[in-house]
PDB file of C-alpha atoms in Angstrom:
ATOM      1  CA  MET A  27      17.334  80.684 247.614  1.00  0.00           C
ATOM      2  CA  SER A  28      18.015  83.606 249.889  1.00  0.00           C
ATOM      3  CA  THR A  29      19.252  86.995 248.600  1.00  0.00           C
ATOM      4  CA  ALA A  30      22.696  86.091 249.904  1.00  0.00           C
ATOM      5  CA  ASP A  31      22.678  82.756 248.050  1.00  0.00           C
ATOM      6  CA  ASN A  32      21.437  84.383 244.881  1.00  0.00           C
ATOM      7  CA  ALA A  33      24.134  87.046 245.179  1.00  0.00           C
ATOM      8  CA  ARG A  34      26.872  84.471 245.743  1.00  0.00           C
ATOM      9  CA  ALA A  35      25.762  82.556 242.642  1.00  0.00           C
ATOM     10  CA  LEU A  36      25.840  85.791 240.605  1.00  0.00           C
ATOM     11  CA  ILE A  37      29.254  86.793 241.914  1.00  0.00           C
ATOM     12  CA  GLU A  38      30.626  83.305 241.146  1.00  0.00           C
ATOM     13  CA  ARG A  39      29.422  83.752 237.549  1.00  0.00           C
ATOM     14  CA  TYR A  40      30.980  87.241 237.544  1.00  0.00           C
ATOM     15  CA  ILE A  41      34.368  85.777 238.590  1.00  0.00           C
ATOM     16  CA  ASP A  42      33.951  83.065 235.907  1.00  0.00           C
ATOM     17  CA  THR A  43      33.561  85.831 233.338  1.00  0.00           C
ATOM     18  CA  TRP A  44      37.021  87.254 234.241  1.00  0.00           C
ATOM     19  CA  ASN A  45      38.455  83.756 233.630  1.00  0.00           C
ATOM     20  CA  GLU A  46      36.755  83.076 230.310  1.00  0.00           C
ATOM     21  CA  ALA A  47      39.357  83.008 227.532  1.00  0.00           C
ATOM     22  CA  ASP A  48      36.958  82.620 224.595  1.00  0.00           C
ATOM     23  CA  PRO A  49      35.896  86.122 223.465  1.00  0.00           C
ATOM     24  CA  ALA A  50      32.430  85.089 222.178  1.00  0.00           C
ATOM     25  CA  ALA A  51      31.666  83.054 225.309  1.00  0.00           C
ATOM     26  CA  ARG A  52      32.888  85.911 227.564  1.00  0.00           C
ATOM     27  CA  ARG A  53      30.770  88.456 225.718  1.00  0.00           C
ATOM     28  CA  ALA A  54      27.670  86.250 226.127  1.00  0.00           C
ATOM     29  CA  MET A  55      28.434  85.954 229.827  1.00  0.00           C
ATOM     30  CA  VAL A  56      28.778  89.748 230.171  1.00  0.00           C
ATOM     31  CA  GLU A  57      25.487  90.268 228.337  1.00  0.00           C
ATOM     32  CA  ALA A  58      23.764  87.782 230.673  1.00  0.00           C
ATOM     33  CA  LEU A  59      25.252  89.230 233.870  1.00  0.00           C
ATOM     34  CA  TRP A  60      25.055  92.990 233.373  1.00  0.00           C
ATOM     35  CA  THR A  61      22.295  95.471 232.785  1.00  0.00           C
ATOM     36  CA  GLU A  62      22.540  97.498 229.569  1.00  0.00           C
ATOM     37  CA  ASP A  63      23.652 100.595 231.563  1.00  0.00           C
ATOM     38  CA  GLY A  64      26.002  98.616 233.881  1.00  0.00           C
ATOM     39  CA  SER A  65      29.287 100.139 234.991  1.00  0.00           C
ATOM     40  CA  TYR A  66      32.580  98.837 236.299  1.00  0.00           C
ATOM     41  CA  VAL A  67      34.999 101.192 238.114  1.00  0.00           C
ATOM     42  CA  ASP A  68      38.286 100.454 239.868  1.00  0.00           C
ATOM     43  CA  PRO A  69      41.462 102.530 240.401  1.00  0.00           C
ATOM     44  CA  LEU A  70      42.738 101.562 236.897  1.00  0.00           C
ATOM     45  CA  ALA A  71      39.598 101.394 234.755  1.00  0.00           C
ATOM     46  CA  VAL A  72      36.184 102.858 234.107  1.00  0.00           C
ATOM     47  CA  ALA A  73      33.852 100.907 231.822  1.00  0.00           C
ATOM     48  CA  GLU A  74      30.252 101.754 231.061  1.00  0.00           C
ATOM     49  CA  GLY A  75      28.002  99.332 229.197  1.00  0.00           C
ATOM     50  CA  PRO A  76      28.564  95.696 228.321  1.00  0.00           C
ATOM     51  CA  GLU A  77      30.878  96.394 225.365  1.00  0.00           C
ATOM     52  CA  ALA A  78      33.271  98.490 227.492  1.00  0.00           C
ATOM     53  CA  ILE A  79      33.072  95.999 230.402  1.00  0.00           C
ATOM     54  CA  ASP A  80      33.928  93.126 228.029  1.00  0.00           C
ATOM     55  CA  ALA A  81      36.821  95.133 226.588  1.00  0.00           C
ATOM     56  CA  THR A  82      38.149  95.829 230.083  1.00  0.00           C
ATOM     57  CA  ILE A  83      38.037  92.151 231.006  1.00  0.00           C
ATOM     58  CA  ALA A  84      39.706  91.254 227.691  1.00  0.00           C
ATOM     59  CA  ALA A  85      42.523  93.734 228.409  1.00  0.00           C
ATOM     60  CA  VAL A  86      43.119  92.288 231.888  1.00  0.00           C
ATOM     61  CA  ARG A  87      43.108  88.731 230.481  1.00  0.00           C
ATOM     62  CA  ALA A  88      45.680  89.790 227.845  1.00  0.00           C
ATOM     63  CA  GLN A  89      47.899  91.305 230.548  1.00  0.00           C
ATOM     64  CA  PHE A  90      47.645  88.235 232.842  1.00  0.00           C
ATOM     65  CA  PRO A  91      46.882  85.269 230.521  1.00  0.00           C
ATOM     66  CA  ASP A  92      48.242  82.596 232.856  1.00  0.00           C
ATOM     67  CA  LEU A  93      46.598  83.824 236.063  1.00  0.00           C
ATOM     68  CA  VAL A  94      43.133  83.077 237.401  1.00  0.00           C
ATOM     69  CA  PHE A  95      40.606  85.025 239.428  1.00  0.00           C
ATOM     70  CA  ARG A  96      38.946  83.363 242.429  1.00  0.00           C
ATOM     71  CA  LEU A  97      36.814  84.389 245.356  1.00  0.00           C
ATOM     72  CA  ALA A  98      38.848  84.813 248.497  1.00  0.00           C
ATOM     73  CA  GLY A  99      36.119  84.429 251.058  1.00  0.00           C
ATOM     74  CA  PRO A 100      32.361  84.737 251.451  1.00  0.00           C
ATOM     75  CA  VAL A 101      30.026  86.991 249.540  1.00  0.00           C
ATOM     76  CA  ASP A 102      28.216  89.283 251.962  1.00  0.00           C
ATOM     77  CA  ALA A 103      24.918  90.603 250.580  1.00  0.00           C
ATOM     78  CA  HIS A 104      21.822  92.441 251.636  1.00  0.00           C
ATOM     79  CA  HIS A 105      19.103  94.275 249.712  1.00  0.00           C
ATOM     80  CA  HIS A 106      20.662  95.206 246.343  1.00  0.00           C
ATOM     81  CA  LEU A 107      24.337  95.108 247.455  1.00  0.00           C
ATOM     82  CA  ALA A 108      27.061  92.496 247.642  1.00  0.00           C
ATOM     83  CA  ARG A 109      30.633  92.758 248.792  1.00  0.00           C
ATOM     84  CA  PHE A 110      33.391  90.231 248.257  1.00  0.00           C
ATOM     85  CA  THR A 111      37.178  89.801 248.179  1.00  0.00           C
ATOM     86  CA  TRP A 112      38.845  88.245 245.173  1.00  0.00           C
ATOM     87  CA  GLU A 113      42.371  87.297 244.259  1.00  0.00           C
ATOM     88  CA  LEU A 114      44.378  86.900 241.015  1.00  0.00           C
ATOM     89  CA  GLY A 115      47.278  84.506 240.875  1.00  0.00           C
ATOM     90  CA  PRO A 116      48.571  81.242 239.474  1.00  0.00           C
ATOM     91  CA  LYS A 117      46.000  78.419 239.515  1.00  0.00           C
ATOM     92  CA  ASP A 118      47.682  76.626 242.391  1.00  0.00           C
ATOM     93  CA  GLY A 119      49.748  79.453 243.876  1.00  0.00           C
ATOM     94  CA  GLU A 120      49.710  82.485 246.049  1.00  0.00           C
ATOM     95  CA  ALA A 121      47.710  85.505 244.936  1.00  0.00           C
ATOM     96  CA  LEU A 122      49.650  88.289 243.294  1.00  0.00           C
ATOM     97  CA  VAL A 123      46.751  90.726 243.378  1.00  0.00           C
ATOM     98  CA  VAL A 124      43.935  90.975 245.954  1.00  0.00           C
ATOM     99  CA  GLY A 125      40.925  93.198 245.605  1.00  0.00           C
ATOM    100  CA  PHE A 126      37.676  94.035 247.328  1.00  0.00           C
ATOM    101  CA  ASP A 127      34.545  94.818 245.287  1.00  0.00           C
ATOM    102  CA  VAL A 128      31.087  96.121 245.997  1.00  0.00           C
ATOM    103  CA  ALA A 129      28.434  95.133 243.506  1.00  0.00           C
ATOM    104  CA  VAL A 130      25.080  96.783 242.995  1.00  0.00           C
ATOM    105  CA  LEU A 131      22.410  94.250 242.018  1.00  0.00           C
ATOM    106  CA  ASP A 132      19.190  94.546 240.082  1.00  0.00           C
ATOM    107  CA  GLY A 133      16.263  92.145 240.073  1.00  0.00           C
ATOM    108  CA  ALA A 134      16.877  90.492 243.472  1.00  0.00           C
ATOM    109  CA  GLU A 135      13.109  89.996 243.932  1.00  0.00           C
ATOM    110  CA  GLY A 136      12.927  87.838 240.813  1.00  0.00           C
ATOM    111  CA  GLY A 137      15.205  85.071 241.942  1.00  0.00           C
ATOM    112  CA  PRO A 138      18.663  83.934 240.812  1.00  0.00           C
ATOM    113  CA  ASP A 139      17.904  84.064 237.085  1.00  0.00           C
ATOM    114  CA  ALA A 140      16.622  87.628 237.256  1.00  0.00           C
ATOM    115  CA  LEU A 141      19.548  88.982 239.219  1.00  0.00           C
ATOM    116  CA  ARG A 142      21.941  91.195 237.232  1.00  0.00           C
ATOM    117  CA  LEU A 143      24.815  93.586 237.933  1.00  0.00           C
ATOM    118  CA  THR A 144      24.197  97.297 237.570  1.00  0.00           C
ATOM    119  CA  ALA A 145      27.572  98.393 238.929  1.00  0.00           C
ATOM    120  CA  VAL A 146      30.784  97.011 240.402  1.00  0.00           C
ATOM    121  CA  HIS A 147      33.055  99.298 242.430  1.00  0.00           C
ATOM    122  CA  GLY A 148      36.502  97.780 242.812  1.00  0.00           C
ATOM    123  CA  PHE A 149      39.337  98.428 245.189  1.00  0.00           C
ATOM    124  CA  LEU A 150      42.862  96.994 245.024  1.00  0.00           C
ATOM    125  CA  ASP A 151      44.263  95.827 248.350  1.00  0.00           C
ATOM    126  CA  LYS A 152      47.454  94.112 247.150  1.00  0.00           C
ATOM    127  CA  VAL A 153      49.284  94.759 243.901  1.00  0.00           C
ATOM    128  CA  PRO A 154      52.794  93.666 242.864  1.00  0.00           C
ATOM    129  CA  ALA A 155      55.531  96.263 243.057  1.00  0.00           C
ATOM    130  CA  MET A 156      56.518  97.516 239.616  1.00  0.00           C
TER     131      MET A 156
END
């Protein structure tokens, strides 16, 4: 697999984590995807370490229990970086929220199973009016 293919597989697993409703399964996914010192930052949240990242995902799931995250285009990757657009909305409906993230990857030389997230920097492009 190429770096881009490995990155896409990792980002697909990352999106799956945001959709995982079972807390134990989600925590295991976070542990498998992130480095111990991983960080997640977007305009609404800062989370450092797997426990805080898991708590952030749990809070978002609690706020939007009936919505799903999905990739909204290709994953573009090179070296230790990947960028991608995602959306949040009803399973079969129009996205209510759209974001753009840049992920910092670790272990790209080791193949898809060695690849992990060290940081995700998120941006919100579309949010519902309050």
